[in-house]
Amino acid sequence: MSKTLLIIRILILHQITWWQLVDGVPVEKWFELQPNHRVFIERDYRYNWFQARNECLLKNMSLITVDTSEKSAALTSLLKRIFDKPHNLWLGGDDLGQENVFVWSSSGKRFEFTNWSHGNPSHNRGQEHCVNLWDATDFEWNDAPCNELKGFICEDNVFMLAARKEVERMKKVLLEIHDECSE
């Protein structure tokens, strides 16, 4: 076996092992929102917004950004399959930097698309700065005090999505090289 072929096999095995370790988390919390776009959903109401954000970061993810109507519809569809009724789940939006200027924490971009429930954002005397899906509505948004305990939704951050696509491309290249060396 040539040295190049050996290196290729080691790289492929390393990548396969890494994906198996990443995917070793209980199945009931990992879902595919769209092709090659995973989300992690924590159902337990044990996290304030900052803790939820940190939990996502520990997974190399971000609190979810729902910045288009298509993504909102895909998320609502997924959540309706998972839950029998809406849940309180933190999203990645806040107006902590400036009152009533909501941004996505993963990018700092201002909201262009919104799915606020009727009467929201209400700010409740300046006490509500973090965005969640609200169990009192049909998966619409609410602004809430950031210290309330809720579940949360993480998504692959944009850099991880790009890296995953590049790894898939590299796998194909390596397999092609392997096939050529085998001939």
Coordinates of N, CA and C in Angstrom, one line a residue:
M1 N 0.9 -1.2 0.0 CA 0.0 0.0 0.0 C 0.9 1.2 0.0
S2 N 0.6 2.2 -0.9 CA 1.4 3.4 -1.0 C 1.1 4.3 0.2
K3 N 2.1 5.2 0.5 CA 2.0 6.1 1.6 C 0.8 7.0 1.4
T4 N 0.5 7.5 0.2 CA -0.6 8.4 -0.1 C -1.9 7.7 0.2
L5 N -2.0 6.4 -0.2 CA -3.3 5.7 0.0 C -3.5 5.5 1.5
L6 N -2.4 5.2 2.3 CA -2.5 5.0 3.7 C -3.0 6.3 4.4
I7 N -2.4 7.4 4.0 CA -2.8 8.7 4.6 C -4.3 9.0 4.3
I8 N -4.7 8.7 3.1 CA -6.1 8.9 2.7 C -7.0 8.0 3.6
R9 N -6.7 6.8 3.7 CA -7.5 5.9 4.6 C -7.6 6.4 6.0
I10 N -6.5 6.8 6.5 CA -6.4 7.3 7.9 C -7.3 8.6 8.0
L11 N -7.2 9.5 7.1 CA -8.1 10.7 7.1 C -9.6 10.3 7.0
I12 N -9.9 9.4 6.2 CA -11.3 9.0 6.1 C -11.8 8.3 7.4
L13 N -11.0 7.4 7.9 CA -11.4 6.8 9.2 C -11.5 7.8 10.3
H14 N -10.6 8.8 10.4 CA -10.6 9.8 11.4 C -11.9 10.6 11.3
Q15 N -12.3 11.0 10.1 CA -13.5 11.8 9.9 C -14.7 11.0 10.3
I16 N -14.8 9.7 9.9 CA -15.9 8.9 10.2 C -16.1 8.7 11.7
T17 N -14.9 8.5 12.4 CA -14.9 8.3 13.9 C -15.4 9.6 14.5
W18 N -15.0 10.8 14.0 CA -15.4 12.1 14.6 C -16.9 12.3 14.5
W19 N -17.4 12.0 13.3 CA -18.9 12.1 13.1 C -19.7 11.2 14.0
Q20 N -19.2 10.0 14.3 CA -19.9 9.1 15.1 C -19.9 9.6 16.6
L21 N -18.8 10.2 17.0 CA -18.7 10.8 18.3 C -19.7 11.9 18.5
V22 N -19.7 12.8 17.5 CA -20.6 14.0 17.5 C -22.0 13.5 17.5
D23 N -22.4 12.5 16.8 CA -23.7 12.0 16.7 C -24.1 11.1 17.8
G24 N -23.3 10.9 18.8 CA -23.5 9.9 19.9 C -24.5 10.5 20.9
V25 N -25.0 11.7 20.8 CA -25.9 12.3 21.8 C -27.3 11.6 21.6
P26 N -28.1 11.5 22.6 CA -29.4 10.9 22.5 C -30.2 11.4 21.3
V27 N -30.8 10.5 20.6 CA -31.5 10.9 19.3 C -32.6 11.9 19.5
E28 N -33.3 11.8 20.7 CA -34.5 12.6 20.8 C -34.3 14.1 21.0
K29 N -33.0 14.5 21.0 CA -32.7 15.9 21.1 C -32.1 16.5 19.8
W30 N -31.7 15.6 18.9 CA -31.1 16.0 17.6 C -32.1 15.8 16.5
F31 N -32.3 16.9 15.6 CA -33.2 16.8 14.5 C -32.6 17.5 13.3
E32 N -33.1 17.1 12.1 CA -32.7 17.8 10.9 C -33.8 18.8 10.5
L33 N -33.5 20.1 10.6 CA -34.4 21.1 10.2 C -34.6 21.2 8.7
Q34 N -33.5 21.2 8.0 CA -33.5 21.2 6.6 C -32.3 20.3 6.2
P35 N -32.2 19.9 4.9 CA -31.0 19.0 4.6 C -29.7 19.6 5.1
N36 N -28.9 18.8 5.8 CA -27.6 19.2 6.3 C -27.7 20.4 7.3
H37 N -28.8 20.5 7.9 CA -29.0 21.6 8.9 C -29.6 21.0 10.2
R38 N -28.7 20.7 11.1 CA -29.2 20.1 12.3 C -29.5 21.1 13.4
V39 N -30.5 20.7 14.2 CA -30.9 21.5 15.4 C -30.8 20.6 16.6
F40 N -30.6 21.2 17.8 CA -30.6 20.5 19.1 C -31.7 21.2 19.9
I41 N -32.7 20.4 20.4 CA -33.8 21.0 21.1 C -33.8 20.4 22.5
E42 N -33.6 21.4 23.5 CA -33.7 21.0 24.9 C -35.1 21.4 25.4
R43 N -35.8 20.4 25.8 CA -37.2 20.6 26.2 C -37.4 21.0 27.6
D44 N -36.4 20.7 28.5 CA -36.5 21.0 29.9 C -36.4 22.5 30.2
Y45 N -37.3 23.0 31.0 CA -37.3 24.4 31.4 C -36.3 24.6 32.5
R46 N -35.0 24.6 32.2 CA -34.0 24.7 33.2 C -32.9 25.8 32.9
Y47 N -33.1 26.5 31.8 CA -32.1 27.4 31.4 C -32.6 28.8 31.1
N48 N -31.9 29.8 31.7 CA -32.2 31.2 31.3 C -31.5 31.4 29.9
W49 N -31.8 32.6 29.3 CA -31.3 32.8 28.0 C -29.8 32.7 27.9
F50 N -29.1 33.2 28.8 CA -27.6 33.2 28.8 C -27.1 31.8 29.0
Q51 N -27.7 31.0 29.8 CA -27.3 29.6 30.0 C -27.6 28.8 28.7
A52 N -28.7 29.1 28.1 CA -29.1 28.4 26.9 C -28.1 28.7 25.8
R53 N -27.7 30.0 25.7 CA -26.7 30.4 24.7 C -25.4 29.7 25.0
N54 N -25.0 29.6 26.2 CA -23.7 28.9 26.6 C -23.8 27.4 26.3
E55 N -24.9 26.8 26.5 CA -25.1 25.4 26.2 C -25.0 25.1 24.7
C56 N -25.5 26.0 23.9 CA -25.3 25.9 22.5 C -23.8 26.0 22.1
L57 N -23.2 27.0 22.7 CA -21.8 27.3 22.4 C -20.9 26.0 22.8
L58 N -21.3 25.4 23.9 CA -20.5 24.2 24.2 C -20.7 23.0 23.2
K59 N -21.7 23.1 22.4 CA -22.0 22.1 21.4 C -21.4 22.6 20.0
N60 N -20.7 23.8 20.1 CA -20.2 24.4 18.9 C -21.4 24.8 18.0
M61 N -22.5 25.3 18.6 CA -23.7 25.7 17.9 C -24.1 27.1 18.4
S62 N -25.2 27.6 17.9 CA -25.7 28.9 18.3 C -27.2 28.7 18.6
L63 N -27.7 29.6 19.5 CA -29.2 29.7 19.6 C -29.7 30.0 18.2
I64 N -30.8 29.4 17.9 CA -31.3 29.4 16.5 C -31.7 30.8 16.1
T65 N -31.4 31.1 14.9 CA -31.7 32.3 14.2 C -32.9 32.0 13.2
V66 N -34.0 32.6 13.4 CA -35.2 32.4 12.5 C -35.4 33.7 11.7
D67 N -34.6 33.8 10.6 CA -34.6 35.0 9.9 C -35.3 35.0 8.5
T68 N -36.0 34.0 8.2 CA -36.8 34.0 7.0 C -38.2 33.2 7.3
S69 N -39.1 33.5 6.5 CA -40.4 32.9 6.6 C -40.3 31.4 6.3
E70 N -39.4 31.0 5.4 CA -39.2 29.6 5.1 C -38.6 28.8 6.2
K71 N -37.6 29.4 6.9 CA -37.0 28.8 8.0 C -38.0 28.7 9.2
S72 N -38.8 29.7 9.4 CA -39.8 29.7 10.4 C -40.9 28.6 10.2
A73 N -41.3 28.5 8.9 CA -42.2 27.4 8.5 C -41.6 26.0 8.8
A74 N -40.3 25.8 8.4 CA -39.7 24.6 8.6 C -39.6 24.2 10.1
L75 N -39.2 25.2 10.9 CA -39.1 25.0 12.3 C -40.5 24.7 12.9
T76 N -41.5 25.5 12.6 CA -42.8 25.2 13.1 C -43.3 23.8 12.7
S77 N -43.0 23.4 11.5 CA -43.4 22.0 11.1 C -42.7 21.0 11.9
L78 N -41.4 21.2 12.1 CA -40.6 20.2 12.9 C -41.2 20.2 14.4
L79 N -41.4 21.3 15.0 CA -41.9 21.4 16.3 C -43.3 20.7 16.5
K80 N -44.1 20.9 15.5 CA -45.4 20.3 15.5 C -45.3 18.8 15.5
R81 N -44.3 18.3 14.8 CA -44.1 16.8 14.8 C -43.6 16.3 16.1
I82 N -42.8 17.1 16.8 CA -42.1 16.7 18.0 C -43.0 16.8 19.2
F83 N -43.7 18.0 19.3 CA -44.5 18.3 20.5 C -46.0 18.2 20.2
D84 N -46.8 17.8 21.2 CA -48.2 17.8 21.1 C -48.8 19.2 21.3
K85 N -48.1 20.1 21.9 CA -48.5 21.5 22.1 C -47.2 22.4 22.1
P86 N -47.4 23.7 21.8 CA -46.2 24.6 21.8 C -45.5 24.6 23.2
H87 N -44.2 24.8 23.1 CA -43.3 24.9 24.3 C -42.7 26.3 24.4
N88 N -42.2 26.7 25.6 CA -41.4 27.9 25.7 C -40.0 27.5 25.4
L89 N -39.5 28.0 24.3 CA -38.1 27.7 23.9 C -37.4 28.9 23.5
W90 N -36.2 29.1 24.1 CA -35.4 30.3 23.7 C -34.9 30.2 22.3
L91 N -35.0 31.4 21.6 CA -34.4 31.6 20.3 C -33.2 32.5 20.4
G92 N -32.5 32.8 19.4 CA -31.3 33.5 19.4 C -31.4 35.0 19.3
G93 N -32.6 35.6 19.5 CA -32.8 37.0 19.4 C -32.9 37.7 20.7
D94 N -32.4 39.0 20.7 CA -32.5 39.8 21.9 C -32.4 41.3 21.5
D95 N -32.8 42.2 22.5 CA -32.6 43.6 22.3 C -31.8 44.2 23.5
L96 N -30.8 43.4 23.9 CA -30.0 43.8 25.1 C -29.1 45.0 24.8
G97 N -28.7 45.2 23.5 CA -27.9 46.3 23.2 C -28.6 47.6 23.1
Q98 N -29.8 47.6 22.6 CA -30.6 48.8 22.5 C -32.1 48.4 22.5
E99 N -32.8 49.0 23.4 CA -34.3 48.7 23.6 C -35.0 48.8 22.3
N100 N -35.7 47.7 22.0 CA -36.6 47.6 20.8 C -35.8 47.5 19.5
V101 N -34.5 47.2 19.5 CA -33.7 46.9 18.3 C -33.3 45.5 18.5
F102 N -34.1 44.6 18.0 CA -33.8 43.1 18.1 C -32.8 42.7 17.1
V103 N -31.8 41.9 17.6 CA -30.8 41.3 16.7 C -30.6 39.9 17.0
W104 N -30.0 39.2 16.0 CA -29.7 37.7 16.2 C -28.3 37.7 16.9
S105 N -28.2 37.0 18.0 CA -27.0 36.9 18.7 C -25.8 36.3 18.0
S106 N -26.1 35.4 17.1 CA -25.1 34.7 16.3 C -24.4 35.6 15.3
S107 N -25.1 36.6 14.8 CA -24.6 37.4 13.7 C -24.6 38.9 14.0
G108 N -25.4 39.3 15.0 CA -25.6 40.7 15.3 C -26.5 41.5 14.3
K109 N -27.1 40.7 13.4 CA -28.0 41.3 12.4 C -29.3 41.6 13.0
R110 N -29.9 42.8 12.6 CA -31.2 43.2 13.0 C -32.2 42.3 12.4
F111 N -33.3 42.1 13.1 CA -34.5 41.3 12.6 C -35.0 42.0 11.3
E112 N -35.1 41.2 10.3 CA -35.8 41.6 9.1 C -37.1 40.9 9.0
F113 N -37.1 39.6 9.3 CA -38.3 38.8 9.4 C -38.7 38.6 10.9
T114 N -40.0 38.7 11.2 CA -40.4 38.4 12.6 C -41.7 37.5 12.6
N115 N -41.9 36.9 13.7 CA -43.1 36.1 13.9 C -43.7 36.4 15.3
W116 N -43.8 37.6 15.6 CA -44.2 38.0 17.0 C -45.7 37.6 17.1
S117 N -46.0 37.2 18.3 CA -47.4 37.0 18.7 C -48.1 38.3 18.9
H118 N -49.4 38.3 18.9 CA -50.2 39.6 19.0 C -49.8 40.3 20.3
G119 N -49.5 41.6 20.1 CA -49.1 42.4 21.3 C -47.6 42.4 21.7
N120 N -46.8 41.6 20.9 CA -45.4 41.5 21.2 C -44.6 42.1 20.1
P121 N -43.4 42.6 20.4 CA -42.8 42.6 21.7 C -43.4 43.7 22.7
S122 N -43.6 43.3 23.9 CA -44.3 44.2 24.8 C -43.4 44.9 25.8
H123 N -42.2 44.3 26.0 CA -41.1 44.9 26.9 C -41.5 44.8 28.3
N124 N -42.7 44.8 28.7 CA -43.2 44.7 30.1 C -42.3 45.6 31.0
R125 N -42.5 46.9 30.8 CA -41.8 47.9 31.6 C -40.3 47.8 31.5
G126 N -39.8 47.5 30.3 CA -38.4 47.4 30.1 C -37.7 46.1 30.7
Q127 N -38.5 45.1 31.0 CA -38.0 43.9 31.7 C -37.8 42.7 30.7
E128 N -38.3 42.9 29.5 CA -38.2 41.7 28.6 C -37.3 42.0 27.4
H129 N -36.2 41.3 27.3 CA -35.2 41.6 26.2 C -34.8 40.3 25.4
C130 N -35.3 39.1 25.8 CA -34.9 37.9 25.0 C -36.1 37.3 24.4
V131 N -35.8 36.7 23.2 CA -36.9 36.2 22.4 C -37.1 34.6 22.6
N132 N -38.4 34.2 22.7 CA -38.7 32.8 22.8 C -39.9 32.5 22.0
L133 N -40.0 31.2 21.7 CA -41.3 30.7 21.2 C -42.2 30.6 22.4
W134 N -43.4 31.0 22.3 CA -44.3 31.1 23.4 C -45.3 30.0 23.4
D135 N -45.5 29.4 24.5 CA -46.4 28.3 24.6 C -47.9 28.7 24.6
A136 N -48.1 30.0 24.8 CA -49.5 30.5 24.7 C -50.0 30.8 23.3
T137 N -49.1 30.5 22.3 CA -49.5 30.8 20.9 C -49.1 29.6 20.1
D138 N -49.4 29.7 18.8 CA -49.1 28.6 17.9 C -47.7 28.8 17.3
F139 N -46.7 28.6 18.2 CA -45.2 28.7 17.9 C -44.9 30.1 17.4
E140 N -45.5 31.1 18.0 CA -45.1 32.5 17.7 C -44.2 33.0 18.7
W141 N -43.6 34.2 18.5 CA -42.6 34.7 19.4 C -43.1 35.6 20.5
N142 N -42.4 35.7 21.5 CA -42.6 36.5 22.7 C -41.3 37.1 23.1
D143 N -41.3 38.3 23.7 CA -40.1 38.8 24.4 C -40.4 38.5 25.9
A144 N -39.3 38.0 26.6 CA -39.5 37.6 28.0 C -38.2 38.1 28.7
P145 N -38.3 38.1 30.1 CA -37.1 38.4 30.9 C -36.1 37.3 30.6
C146 N -34.9 37.7 30.4 CA -33.8 36.8 30.0 C -33.5 35.8 31.1
N147 N -33.9 36.1 32.3 CA -33.6 35.2 33.5 C -34.6 34.1 33.7
E148 N -35.7 34.1 32.9 CA -36.7 33.0 33.0 C -36.1 31.7 32.6
L149 N -36.6 30.6 33.1 CA -36.1 29.3 32.8 C -37.0 28.7 31.7
K150 N -36.4 28.3 30.6 CA -37.1 27.7 29.4 C -36.2 26.7 28.8
G151 N -36.8 26.0 27.8 CA -35.9 25.2 27.0 C -35.3 26.0 25.9
F152 N -34.6 25.4 24.9 CA -34.0 26.2 23.9 C -33.7 25.4 22.7
I153 N -33.4 26.1 21.6 CA -33.1 25.4 20.3 C -31.8 25.9 19.8
C154 N -30.8 25.0 19.6 CA -29.5 25.4 19.0 C -29.5 24.9 17.5
E155 N -28.7 25.6 16.8 CA -28.5 25.2 15.4 C -27.0 25.2 15.1
D156 N -26.6 24.5 14.1 CA -25.2 24.5 13.6 C -24.9 26.0 13.3
N157 N -23.8 26.5 13.8 CA -23.5 27.8 13.4 C -23.0 27.9 12.0
V158 N -23.1 29.0 11.4 CA -22.8 29.2 9.9 C -21.4 28.7 9.6
F159 N -20.5 28.8 10.5 CA -19.1 28.3 10.2 C -19.0 26.8 10.2
M160 N -19.8 26.2 11.1 CA -19.8 24.7 11.1 C -20.5 24.2 9.9
L161 N -21.6 24.8 9.4 CA -22.3 24.4 8.2 C -21.3 24.4 7.0
A162 N -20.6 25.5 6.9 CA -19.6 25.7 5.8 C -18.5 24.6 5.9
A163 N -18.1 24.3 7.1 CA -17.0 23.3 7.3 C -17.5 22.0 7.0
R164 N -18.8 21.7 7.4 CA -19.3 20.3 7.1 C -19.4 20.1 5.6
K165 N -19.8 21.2 4.8 CA -19.9 21.1 3.4 C -18.5 20.8 2.8
E166 N -17.5 21.5 3.3 CA -16.2 21.3 2.8 C -15.7 19.9 3.1
V167 N -16.0 19.4 4.3 CA -15.6 18.0 4.6 C -16.2 17.0 3.7
E168 N -17.5 17.2 3.4 CA -18.2 16.3 2.4 C -17.5 16.4 1.1
R169 N -17.1 17.6 0.6 CA -16.5 17.8 -0.6 C -15.1 17.0 -0.6
M170 N -14.4 17.2 0.5 CA -13.1 16.5 0.6 C -13.2 15.0 0.6
K171 N -14.2 14.5 1.3 CA -14.4 13.1 1.3 C -14.6 12.5 -0.1
K172 N -15.3 13.2 -0.9 CA -15.6 12.8 -2.3 C -14.2 12.8 -3.1
V173 N -13.5 13.9 -2.9 CA -12.2 14.0 -3.6 C -11.3 12.8 -3.1
L174 N -11.2 12.6 -1.8 CA -10.3 11.5 -1.3 C -10.8 10.2 -1.8
L175 N -12.1 9.9 -1.9 CA -12.6 8.7 -2.4 C -12.2 8.5 -3.9
E176 N -12.3 9.6 -4.7 CA -11.9 9.6 -6.1 C -10.4 9.2 -6.2
I177 N -9.6 9.9 -5.4 CA -8.2 9.6 -5.4 C -7.9 8.1 -5.0
H178 N -8.6 7.6 -4.0 CA -8.5 6.3 -3.6 C -8.8 5.3 -4.7
D179 N -9.9 5.6 -5.4 CA -10.4 4.7 -6.5 C -9.3 4.8 -7.7
E180 N -8.8 5.9 -7.9 CA -7.7 6.0 -9.0 C -6.5 5.2 -8.6
C181 N -6.1 5.3 -7.3 CA -4.9 4.5 -6.8 C -5.2 3.0 -6.8
S182 N -6.4 2.6 -6.7 CA -6.7 1.2 -6.6 C -6.7 0.6 -8.0
E183 N -6.8 1.4 -9.0 CA -6.9 0.8 -10.4 C -5.6 0.4 -10.9

